[in-house]
mmCIF file of N, CA and C in Angstrom:
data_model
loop_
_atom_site.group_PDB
_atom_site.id
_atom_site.type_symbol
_atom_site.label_atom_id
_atom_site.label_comp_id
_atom_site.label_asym_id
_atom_site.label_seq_id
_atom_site.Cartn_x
_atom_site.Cartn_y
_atom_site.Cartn_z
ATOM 1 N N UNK A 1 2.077 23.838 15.926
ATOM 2 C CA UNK A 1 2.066 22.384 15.931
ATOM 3 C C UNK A 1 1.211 21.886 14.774
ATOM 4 N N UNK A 2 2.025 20.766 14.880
ATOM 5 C CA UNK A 2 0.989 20.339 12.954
ATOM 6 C C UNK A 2 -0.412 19.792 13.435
ATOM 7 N N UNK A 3 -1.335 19.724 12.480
ATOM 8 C CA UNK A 3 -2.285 18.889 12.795
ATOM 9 C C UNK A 3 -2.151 17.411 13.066
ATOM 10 N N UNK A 4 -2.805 16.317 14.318
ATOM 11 C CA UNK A 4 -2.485 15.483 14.715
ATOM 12 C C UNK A 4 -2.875 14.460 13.341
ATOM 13 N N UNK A 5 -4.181 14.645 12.858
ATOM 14 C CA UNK A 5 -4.629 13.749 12.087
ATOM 15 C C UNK A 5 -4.376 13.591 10.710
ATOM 16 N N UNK A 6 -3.515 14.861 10.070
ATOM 17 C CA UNK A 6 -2.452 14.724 9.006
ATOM 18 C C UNK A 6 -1.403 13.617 9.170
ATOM 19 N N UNK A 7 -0.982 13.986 10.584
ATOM 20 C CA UNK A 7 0.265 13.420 10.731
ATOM 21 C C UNK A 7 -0.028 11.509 11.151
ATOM 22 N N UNK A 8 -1.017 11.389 11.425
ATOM 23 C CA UNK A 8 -1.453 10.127 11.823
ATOM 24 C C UNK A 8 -0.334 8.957 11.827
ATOM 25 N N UNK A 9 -0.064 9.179 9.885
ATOM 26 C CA UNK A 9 0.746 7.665 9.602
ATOM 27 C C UNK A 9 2.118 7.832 9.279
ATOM 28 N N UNK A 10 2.531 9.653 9.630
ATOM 29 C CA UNK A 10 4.108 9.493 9.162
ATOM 30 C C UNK A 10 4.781 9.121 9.930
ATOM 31 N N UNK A 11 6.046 8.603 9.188
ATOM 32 C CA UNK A 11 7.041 8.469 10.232
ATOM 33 C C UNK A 11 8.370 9.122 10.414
ATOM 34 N N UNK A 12 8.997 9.617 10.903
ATOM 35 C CA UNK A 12 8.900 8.966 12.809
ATOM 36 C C UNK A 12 7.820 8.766 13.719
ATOM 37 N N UNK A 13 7.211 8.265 14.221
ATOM 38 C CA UNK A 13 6.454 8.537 14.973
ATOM 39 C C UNK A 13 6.937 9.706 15.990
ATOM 40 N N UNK A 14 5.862 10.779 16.136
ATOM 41 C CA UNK A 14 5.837 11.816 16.737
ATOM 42 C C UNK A 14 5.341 11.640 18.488
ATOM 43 N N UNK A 15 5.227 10.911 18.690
ATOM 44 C CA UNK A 15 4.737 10.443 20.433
ATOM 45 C C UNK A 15 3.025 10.977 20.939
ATOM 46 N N UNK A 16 2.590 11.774 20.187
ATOM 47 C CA UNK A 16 1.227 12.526 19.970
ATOM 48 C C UNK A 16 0.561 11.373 20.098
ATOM 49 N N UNK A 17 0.812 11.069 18.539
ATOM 50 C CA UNK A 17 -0.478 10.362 17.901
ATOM 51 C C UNK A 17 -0.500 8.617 17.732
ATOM 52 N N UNK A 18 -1.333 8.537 18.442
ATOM 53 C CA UNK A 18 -1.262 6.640 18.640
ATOM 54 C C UNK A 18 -1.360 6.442 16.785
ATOM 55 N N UNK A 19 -0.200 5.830 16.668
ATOM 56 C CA UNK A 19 0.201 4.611 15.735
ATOM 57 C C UNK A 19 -0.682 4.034 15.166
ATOM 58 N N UNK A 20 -1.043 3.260 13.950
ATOM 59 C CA UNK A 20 -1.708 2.145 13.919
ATOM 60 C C UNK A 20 -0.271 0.692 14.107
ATOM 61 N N UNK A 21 -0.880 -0.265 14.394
ATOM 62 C CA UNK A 21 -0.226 -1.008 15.185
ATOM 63 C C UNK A 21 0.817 -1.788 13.900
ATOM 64 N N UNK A 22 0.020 -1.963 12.596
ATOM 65 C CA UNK A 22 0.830 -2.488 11.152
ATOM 66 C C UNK A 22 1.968 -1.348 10.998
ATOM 67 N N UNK A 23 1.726 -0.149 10.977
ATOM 68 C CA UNK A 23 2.538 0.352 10.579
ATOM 69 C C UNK A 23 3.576 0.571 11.713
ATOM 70 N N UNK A 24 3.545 0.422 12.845
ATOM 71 C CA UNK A 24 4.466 0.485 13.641
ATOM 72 C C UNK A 24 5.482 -0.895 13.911
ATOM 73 N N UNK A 25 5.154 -1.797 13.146
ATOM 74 C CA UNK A 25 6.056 -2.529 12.429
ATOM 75 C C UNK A 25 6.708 -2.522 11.244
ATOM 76 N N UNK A 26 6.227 -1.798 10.839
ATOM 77 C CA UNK A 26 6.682 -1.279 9.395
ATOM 78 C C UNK A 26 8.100 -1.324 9.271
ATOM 79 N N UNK A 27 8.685 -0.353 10.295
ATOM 80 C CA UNK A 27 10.385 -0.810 9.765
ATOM 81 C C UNK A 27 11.075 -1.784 10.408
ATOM 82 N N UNK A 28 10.504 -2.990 10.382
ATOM 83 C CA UNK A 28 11.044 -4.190 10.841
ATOM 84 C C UNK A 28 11.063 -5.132 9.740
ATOM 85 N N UNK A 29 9.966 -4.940 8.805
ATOM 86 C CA UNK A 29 9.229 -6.032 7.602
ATOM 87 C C UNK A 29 10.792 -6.266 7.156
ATOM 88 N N UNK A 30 10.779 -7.506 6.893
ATOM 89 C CA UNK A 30 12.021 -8.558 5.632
ATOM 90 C C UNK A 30 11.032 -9.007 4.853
ATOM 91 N N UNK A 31 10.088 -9.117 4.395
ATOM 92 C CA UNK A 31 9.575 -10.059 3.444
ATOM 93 C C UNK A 31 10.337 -9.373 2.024
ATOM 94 N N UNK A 32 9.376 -10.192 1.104
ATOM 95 C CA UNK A 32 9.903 -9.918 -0.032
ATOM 96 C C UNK A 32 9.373 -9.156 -1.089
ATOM 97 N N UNK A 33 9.101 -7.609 -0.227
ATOM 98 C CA UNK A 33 8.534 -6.701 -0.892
ATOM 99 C C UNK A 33 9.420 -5.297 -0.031
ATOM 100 N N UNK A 34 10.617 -6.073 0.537
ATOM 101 C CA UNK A 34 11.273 -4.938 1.511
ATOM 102 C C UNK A 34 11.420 -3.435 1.255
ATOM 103 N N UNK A 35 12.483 -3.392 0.014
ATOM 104 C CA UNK A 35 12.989 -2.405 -0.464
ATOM 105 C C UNK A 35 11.453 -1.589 -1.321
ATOM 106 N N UNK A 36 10.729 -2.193 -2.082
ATOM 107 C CA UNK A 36 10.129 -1.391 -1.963
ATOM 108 C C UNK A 36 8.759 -0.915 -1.093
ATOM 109 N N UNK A 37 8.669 -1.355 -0.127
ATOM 110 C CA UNK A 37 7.956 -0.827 1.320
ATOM 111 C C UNK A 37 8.882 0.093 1.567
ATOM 112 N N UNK A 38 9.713 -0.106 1.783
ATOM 113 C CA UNK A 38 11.165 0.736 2.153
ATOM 114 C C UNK A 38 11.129 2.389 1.374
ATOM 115 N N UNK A 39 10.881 2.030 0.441
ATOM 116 C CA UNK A 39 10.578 3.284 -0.817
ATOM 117 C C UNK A 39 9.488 4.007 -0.376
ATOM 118 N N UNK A 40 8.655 3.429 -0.230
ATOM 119 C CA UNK A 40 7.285 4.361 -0.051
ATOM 120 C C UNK A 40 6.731 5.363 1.206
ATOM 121 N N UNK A 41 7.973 4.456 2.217
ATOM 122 C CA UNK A 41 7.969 5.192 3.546
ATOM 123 C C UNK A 41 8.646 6.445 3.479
ATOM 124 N N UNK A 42 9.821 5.761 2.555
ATOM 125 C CA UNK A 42 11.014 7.476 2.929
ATOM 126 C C UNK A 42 9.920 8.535 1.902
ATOM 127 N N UNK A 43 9.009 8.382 0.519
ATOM 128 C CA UNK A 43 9.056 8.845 -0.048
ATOM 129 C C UNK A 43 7.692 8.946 -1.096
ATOM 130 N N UNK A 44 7.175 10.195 -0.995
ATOM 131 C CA UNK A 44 5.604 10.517 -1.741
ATOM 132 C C UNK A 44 6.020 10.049 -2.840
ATOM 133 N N UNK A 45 5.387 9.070 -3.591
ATOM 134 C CA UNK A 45 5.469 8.824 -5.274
ATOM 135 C C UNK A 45 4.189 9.751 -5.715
ATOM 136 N N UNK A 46 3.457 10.464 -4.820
ATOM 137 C CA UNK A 46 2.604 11.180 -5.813
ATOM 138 C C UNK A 46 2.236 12.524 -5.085
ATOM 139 N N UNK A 47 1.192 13.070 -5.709
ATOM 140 C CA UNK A 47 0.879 14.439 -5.724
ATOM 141 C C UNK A 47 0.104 14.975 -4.236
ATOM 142 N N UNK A 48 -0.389 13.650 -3.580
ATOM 143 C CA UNK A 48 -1.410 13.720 -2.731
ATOM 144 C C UNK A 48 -1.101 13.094 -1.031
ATOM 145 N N UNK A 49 -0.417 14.273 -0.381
ATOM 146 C CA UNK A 49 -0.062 13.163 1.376
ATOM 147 C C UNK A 49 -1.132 12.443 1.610
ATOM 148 N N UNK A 50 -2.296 12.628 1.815
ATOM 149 C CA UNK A 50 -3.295 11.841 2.336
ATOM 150 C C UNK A 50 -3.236 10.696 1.670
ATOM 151 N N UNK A 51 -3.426 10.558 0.254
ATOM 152 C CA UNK A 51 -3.366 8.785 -0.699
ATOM 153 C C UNK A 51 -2.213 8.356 0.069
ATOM 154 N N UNK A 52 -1.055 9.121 0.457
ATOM 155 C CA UNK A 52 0.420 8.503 0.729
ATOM 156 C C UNK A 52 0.268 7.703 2.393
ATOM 157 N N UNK A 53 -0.107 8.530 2.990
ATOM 158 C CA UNK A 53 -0.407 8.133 4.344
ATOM 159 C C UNK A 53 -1.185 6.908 4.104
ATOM 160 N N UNK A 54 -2.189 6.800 3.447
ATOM 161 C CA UNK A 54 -2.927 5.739 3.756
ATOM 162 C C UNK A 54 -2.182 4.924 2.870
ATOM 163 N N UNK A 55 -1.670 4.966 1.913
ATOM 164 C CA UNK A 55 -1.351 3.684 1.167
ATOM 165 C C UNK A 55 0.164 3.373 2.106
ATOM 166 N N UNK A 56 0.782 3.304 2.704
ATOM 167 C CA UNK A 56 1.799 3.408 3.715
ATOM 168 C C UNK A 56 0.959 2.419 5.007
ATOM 169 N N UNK A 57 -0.202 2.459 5.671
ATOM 170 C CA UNK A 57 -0.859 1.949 6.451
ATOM 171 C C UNK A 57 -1.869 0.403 5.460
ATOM 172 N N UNK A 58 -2.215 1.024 4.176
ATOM 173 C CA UNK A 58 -2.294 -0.449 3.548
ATOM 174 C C UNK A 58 -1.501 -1.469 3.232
ATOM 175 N N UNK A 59 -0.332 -0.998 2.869
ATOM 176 C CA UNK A 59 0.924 -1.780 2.509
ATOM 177 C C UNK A 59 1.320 -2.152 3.659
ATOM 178 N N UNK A 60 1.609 -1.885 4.573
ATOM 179 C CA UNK A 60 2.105 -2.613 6.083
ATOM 180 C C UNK A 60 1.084 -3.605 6.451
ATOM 181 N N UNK A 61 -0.054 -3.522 6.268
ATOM 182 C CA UNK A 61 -1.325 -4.700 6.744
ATOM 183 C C UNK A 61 -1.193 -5.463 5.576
ATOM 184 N N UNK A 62 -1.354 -5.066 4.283
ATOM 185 C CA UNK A 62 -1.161 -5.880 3.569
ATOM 186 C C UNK A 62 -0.131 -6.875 3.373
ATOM 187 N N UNK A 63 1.593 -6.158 3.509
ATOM 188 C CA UNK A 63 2.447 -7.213 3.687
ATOM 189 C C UNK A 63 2.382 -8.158 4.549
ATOM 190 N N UNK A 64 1.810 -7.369 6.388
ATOM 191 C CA UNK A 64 1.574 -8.544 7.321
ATOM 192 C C UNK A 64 1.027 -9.787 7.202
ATOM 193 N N UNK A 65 -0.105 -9.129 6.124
ATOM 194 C CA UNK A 65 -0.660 -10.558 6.441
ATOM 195 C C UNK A 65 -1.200 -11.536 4.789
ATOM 196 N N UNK A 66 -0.848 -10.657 3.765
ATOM 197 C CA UNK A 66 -0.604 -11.114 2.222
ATOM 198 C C UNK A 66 0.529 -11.528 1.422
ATOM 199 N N UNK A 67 1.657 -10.620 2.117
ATOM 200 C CA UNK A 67 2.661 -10.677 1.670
ATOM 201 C C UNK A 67 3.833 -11.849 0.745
ATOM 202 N N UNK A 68 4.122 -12.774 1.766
ATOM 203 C CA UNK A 68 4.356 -14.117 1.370
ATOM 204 C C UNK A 68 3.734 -14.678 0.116
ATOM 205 N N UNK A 69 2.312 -14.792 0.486
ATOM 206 C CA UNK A 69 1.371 -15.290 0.174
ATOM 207 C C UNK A 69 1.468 -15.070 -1.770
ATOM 208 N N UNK A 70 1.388 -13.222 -1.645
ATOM 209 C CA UNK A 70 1.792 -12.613 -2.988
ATOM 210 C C UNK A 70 2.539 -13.128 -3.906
ATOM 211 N N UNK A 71 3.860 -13.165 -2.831
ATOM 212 C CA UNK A 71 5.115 -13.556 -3.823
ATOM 213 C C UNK A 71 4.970 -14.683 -4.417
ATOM 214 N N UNK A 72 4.726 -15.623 -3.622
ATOM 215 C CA UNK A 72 4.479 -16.886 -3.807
ATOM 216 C C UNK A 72 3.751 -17.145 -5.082
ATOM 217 N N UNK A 73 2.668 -16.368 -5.180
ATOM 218 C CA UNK A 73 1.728 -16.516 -6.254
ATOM 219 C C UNK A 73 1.725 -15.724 -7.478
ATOM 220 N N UNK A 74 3.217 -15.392 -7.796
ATOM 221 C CA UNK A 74 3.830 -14.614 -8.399
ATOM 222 C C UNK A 74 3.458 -12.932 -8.700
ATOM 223 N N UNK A 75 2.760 -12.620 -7.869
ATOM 224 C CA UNK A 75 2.590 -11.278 -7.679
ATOM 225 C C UNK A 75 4.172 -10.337 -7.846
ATOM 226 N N UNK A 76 4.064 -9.250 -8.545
ATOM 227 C CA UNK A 76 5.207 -8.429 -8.231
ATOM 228 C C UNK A 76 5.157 -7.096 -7.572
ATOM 229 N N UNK A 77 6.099 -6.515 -7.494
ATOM 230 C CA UNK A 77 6.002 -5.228 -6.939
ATOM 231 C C UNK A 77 5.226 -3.557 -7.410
ATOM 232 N N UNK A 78 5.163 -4.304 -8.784
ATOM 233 C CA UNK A 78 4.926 -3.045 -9.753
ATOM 234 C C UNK A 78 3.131 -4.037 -9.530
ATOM 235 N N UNK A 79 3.052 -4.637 -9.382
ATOM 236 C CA UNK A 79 1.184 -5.315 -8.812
ATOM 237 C C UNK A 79 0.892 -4.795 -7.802
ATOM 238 N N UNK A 80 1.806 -4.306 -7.001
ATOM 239 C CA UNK A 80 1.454 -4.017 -5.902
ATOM 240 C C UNK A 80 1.807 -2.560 -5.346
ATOM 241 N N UNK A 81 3.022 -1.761 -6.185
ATOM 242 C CA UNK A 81 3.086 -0.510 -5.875
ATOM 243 C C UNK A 81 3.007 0.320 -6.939
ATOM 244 N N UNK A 82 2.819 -0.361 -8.211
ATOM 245 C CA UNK A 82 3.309 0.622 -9.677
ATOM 246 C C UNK A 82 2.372 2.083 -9.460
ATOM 247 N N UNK A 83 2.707 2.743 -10.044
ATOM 248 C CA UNK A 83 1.868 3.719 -10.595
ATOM 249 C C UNK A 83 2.431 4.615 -11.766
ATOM 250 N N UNK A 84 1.366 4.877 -12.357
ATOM 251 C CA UNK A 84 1.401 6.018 -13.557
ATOM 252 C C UNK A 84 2.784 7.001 -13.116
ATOM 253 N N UNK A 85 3.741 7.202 -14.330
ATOM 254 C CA UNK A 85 4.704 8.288 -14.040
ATOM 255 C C UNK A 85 4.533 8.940 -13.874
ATOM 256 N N UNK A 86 3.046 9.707 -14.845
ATOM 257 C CA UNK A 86 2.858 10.941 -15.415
ATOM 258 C C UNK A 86 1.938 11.337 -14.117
ATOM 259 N N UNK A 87 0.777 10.502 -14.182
ATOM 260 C CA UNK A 87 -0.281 10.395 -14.025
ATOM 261 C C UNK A 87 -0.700 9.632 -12.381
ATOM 262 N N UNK A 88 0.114 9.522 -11.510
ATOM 263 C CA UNK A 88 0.573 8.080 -10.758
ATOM 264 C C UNK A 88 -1.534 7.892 -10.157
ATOM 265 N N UNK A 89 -2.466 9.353 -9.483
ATOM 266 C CA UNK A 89 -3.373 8.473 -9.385
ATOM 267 C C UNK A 89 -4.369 8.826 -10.072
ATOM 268 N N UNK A 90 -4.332 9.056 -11.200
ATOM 269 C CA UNK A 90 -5.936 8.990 -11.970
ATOM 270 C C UNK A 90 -5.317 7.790 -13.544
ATOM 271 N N UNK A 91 -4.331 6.592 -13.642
ATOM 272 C CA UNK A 91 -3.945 5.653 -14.140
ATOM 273 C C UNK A 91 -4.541 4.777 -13.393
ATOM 274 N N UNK A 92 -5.887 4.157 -13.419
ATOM 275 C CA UNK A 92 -6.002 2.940 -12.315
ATOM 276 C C UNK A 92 -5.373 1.843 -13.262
ATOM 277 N N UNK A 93 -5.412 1.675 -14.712
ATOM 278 C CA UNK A 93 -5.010 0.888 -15.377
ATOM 279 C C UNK A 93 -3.403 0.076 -15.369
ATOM 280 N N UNK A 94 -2.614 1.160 -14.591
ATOM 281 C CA UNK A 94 -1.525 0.478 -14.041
ATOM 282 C C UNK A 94 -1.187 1.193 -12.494
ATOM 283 N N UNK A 95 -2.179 1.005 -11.928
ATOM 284 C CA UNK A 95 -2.304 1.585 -10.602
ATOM 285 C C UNK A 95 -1.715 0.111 -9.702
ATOM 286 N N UNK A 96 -1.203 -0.015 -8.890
ATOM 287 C CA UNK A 96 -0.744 -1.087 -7.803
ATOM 288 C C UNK A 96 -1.903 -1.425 -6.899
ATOM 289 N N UNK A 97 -2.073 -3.047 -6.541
ATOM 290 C CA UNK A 97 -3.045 -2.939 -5.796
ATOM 291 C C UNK A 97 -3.209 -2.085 -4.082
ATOM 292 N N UNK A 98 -1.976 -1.512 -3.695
ATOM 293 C CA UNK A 98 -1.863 -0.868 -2.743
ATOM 294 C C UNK A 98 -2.409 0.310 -2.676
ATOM 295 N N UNK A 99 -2.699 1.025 -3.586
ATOM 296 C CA UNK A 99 -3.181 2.107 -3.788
ATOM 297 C C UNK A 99 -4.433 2.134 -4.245
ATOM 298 N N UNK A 100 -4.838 1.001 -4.394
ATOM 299 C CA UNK A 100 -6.286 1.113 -4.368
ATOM 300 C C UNK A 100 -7.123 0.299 -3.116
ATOM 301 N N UNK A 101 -6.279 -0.087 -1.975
ATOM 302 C CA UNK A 101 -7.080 -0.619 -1.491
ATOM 303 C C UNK A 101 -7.712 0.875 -0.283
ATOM 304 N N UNK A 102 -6.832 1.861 -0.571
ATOM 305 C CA UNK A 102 -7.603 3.037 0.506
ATOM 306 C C UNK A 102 -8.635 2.572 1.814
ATOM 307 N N UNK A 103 -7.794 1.556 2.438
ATOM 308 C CA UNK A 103 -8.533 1.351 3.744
ATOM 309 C C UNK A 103 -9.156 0.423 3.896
ATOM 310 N N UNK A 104 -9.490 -0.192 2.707
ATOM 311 C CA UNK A 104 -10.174 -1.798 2.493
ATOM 312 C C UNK A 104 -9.380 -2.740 3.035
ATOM 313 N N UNK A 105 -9.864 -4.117 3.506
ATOM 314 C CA UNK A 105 -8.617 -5.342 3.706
ATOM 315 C C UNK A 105 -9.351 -6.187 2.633
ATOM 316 N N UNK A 106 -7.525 -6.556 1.976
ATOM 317 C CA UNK A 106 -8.338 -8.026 1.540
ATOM 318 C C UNK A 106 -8.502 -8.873 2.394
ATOM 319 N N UNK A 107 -9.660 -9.834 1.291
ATOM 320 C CA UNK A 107 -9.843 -10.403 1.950
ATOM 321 C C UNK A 107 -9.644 -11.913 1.752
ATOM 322 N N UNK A 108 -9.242 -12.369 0.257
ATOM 323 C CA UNK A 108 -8.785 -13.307 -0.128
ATOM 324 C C UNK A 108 -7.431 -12.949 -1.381
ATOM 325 N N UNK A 109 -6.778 -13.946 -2.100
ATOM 326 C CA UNK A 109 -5.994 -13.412 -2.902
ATOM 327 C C UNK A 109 -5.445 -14.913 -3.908
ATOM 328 N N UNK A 110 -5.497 -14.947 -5.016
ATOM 329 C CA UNK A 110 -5.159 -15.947 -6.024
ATOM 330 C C UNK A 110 -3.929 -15.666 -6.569
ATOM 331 N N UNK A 111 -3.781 -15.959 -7.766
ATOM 332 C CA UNK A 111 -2.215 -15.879 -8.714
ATOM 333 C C UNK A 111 -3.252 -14.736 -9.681
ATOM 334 N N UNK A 112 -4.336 -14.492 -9.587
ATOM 335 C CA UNK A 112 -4.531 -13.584 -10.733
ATOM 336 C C UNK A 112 -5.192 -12.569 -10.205
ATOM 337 N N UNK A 113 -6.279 -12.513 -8.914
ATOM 338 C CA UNK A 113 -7.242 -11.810 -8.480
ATOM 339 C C UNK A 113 -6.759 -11.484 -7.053
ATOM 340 N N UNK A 114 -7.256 -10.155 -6.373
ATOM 341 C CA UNK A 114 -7.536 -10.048 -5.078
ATOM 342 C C UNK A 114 -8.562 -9.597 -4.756
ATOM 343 N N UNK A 115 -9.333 -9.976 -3.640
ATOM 344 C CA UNK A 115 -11.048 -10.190 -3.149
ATOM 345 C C UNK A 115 -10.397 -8.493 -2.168
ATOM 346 N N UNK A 116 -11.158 -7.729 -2.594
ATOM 347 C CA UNK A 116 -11.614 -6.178 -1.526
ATOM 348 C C UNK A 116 -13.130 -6.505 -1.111
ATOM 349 N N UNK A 117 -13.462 -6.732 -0.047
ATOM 350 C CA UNK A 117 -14.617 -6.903 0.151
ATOM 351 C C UNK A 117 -15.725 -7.513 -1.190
ATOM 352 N N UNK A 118 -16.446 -6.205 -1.650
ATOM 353 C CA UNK A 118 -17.491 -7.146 -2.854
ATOM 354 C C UNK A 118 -16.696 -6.561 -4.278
ATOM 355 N N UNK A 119 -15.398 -5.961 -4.099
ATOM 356 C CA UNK A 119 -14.618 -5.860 -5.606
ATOM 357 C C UNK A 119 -13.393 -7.020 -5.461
ATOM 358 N N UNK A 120 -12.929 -7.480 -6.921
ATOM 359 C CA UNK A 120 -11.946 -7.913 -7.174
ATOM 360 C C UNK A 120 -11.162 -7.621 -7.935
ATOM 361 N N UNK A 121 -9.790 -7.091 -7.496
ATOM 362 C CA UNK A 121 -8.845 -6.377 -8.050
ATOM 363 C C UNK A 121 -8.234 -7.336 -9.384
ATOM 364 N N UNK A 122 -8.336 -7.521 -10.393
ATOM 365 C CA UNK A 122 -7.357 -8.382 -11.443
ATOM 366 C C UNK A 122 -6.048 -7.828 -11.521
ATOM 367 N N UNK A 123 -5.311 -8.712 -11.577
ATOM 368 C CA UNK A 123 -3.509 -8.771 -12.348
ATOM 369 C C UNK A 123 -3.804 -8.642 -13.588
ATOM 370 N N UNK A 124 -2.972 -7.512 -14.446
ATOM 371 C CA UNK A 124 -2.680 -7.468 -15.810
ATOM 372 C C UNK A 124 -1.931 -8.400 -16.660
ATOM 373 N N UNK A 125 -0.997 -9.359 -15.469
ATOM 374 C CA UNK A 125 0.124 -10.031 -15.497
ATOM 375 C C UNK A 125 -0.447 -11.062 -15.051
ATOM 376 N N UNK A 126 0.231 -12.237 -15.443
ATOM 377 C CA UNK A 126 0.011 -13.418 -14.782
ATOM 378 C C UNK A 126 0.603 -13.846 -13.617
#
């Protein structure tokens, strides 16, 4: 049997391991970051399950409750999921803010900045 706490945030859910409650909405989300939420679930963009798991559990809290908000303020997807081809996590320079929030919530969010507790993430983009 696999380890429970590897498996924490994949999905299917395995019946083991209590859920976190964002991501067990996860495949319900319509906003307008669908398809690629959609992407990141079926699929590791990088080298590391653990970054994947958790950025999978940031992106579901984050869409819940930023999401809209994002689009609105012209945030895009590559702001929010890009990463390095080569390189996807030691590029923070075009790293997505999803992948760097590793467990943080924001906590506020503009057209240019997002508040992580006492850091603020900048847009490269307007």
């Amino acid at each position: 049997m696999a380890d429970p706490a590897v498996q924490l945030f994949d999905l299917p859910f395995d019946g083991e391991t209590p859920m976190p409650a964002a991501l067990a909405r996860a495949p319900s989300y319509t906003g307008p970051f669908a398809d690629e939420f959609a992407a990141l679930l079926r699929a590791n963009p990088t080298p590391d399950p653990r970054r994947w798991e958790q950025a999978k559990q940031d992106a579901a809290e984050f869409l819940a409750d930023w999401g809209d908000e994002a689009a609105g303020l012209g945030w895009t997807a590559k702001d929010l999921f890009g990463l390095h081809p080569v390189a996807p996590l030691t590029r923070y320079d075009v790293m997505g803010l999803i992948w760097l929030l590793n467990g943080k919530e924001v906590k506020a969010i503009t057209e240019r900045t997002a508040a992580i507790g006492a850091t603020t993430f900048y847009r490269t983009t307007p």
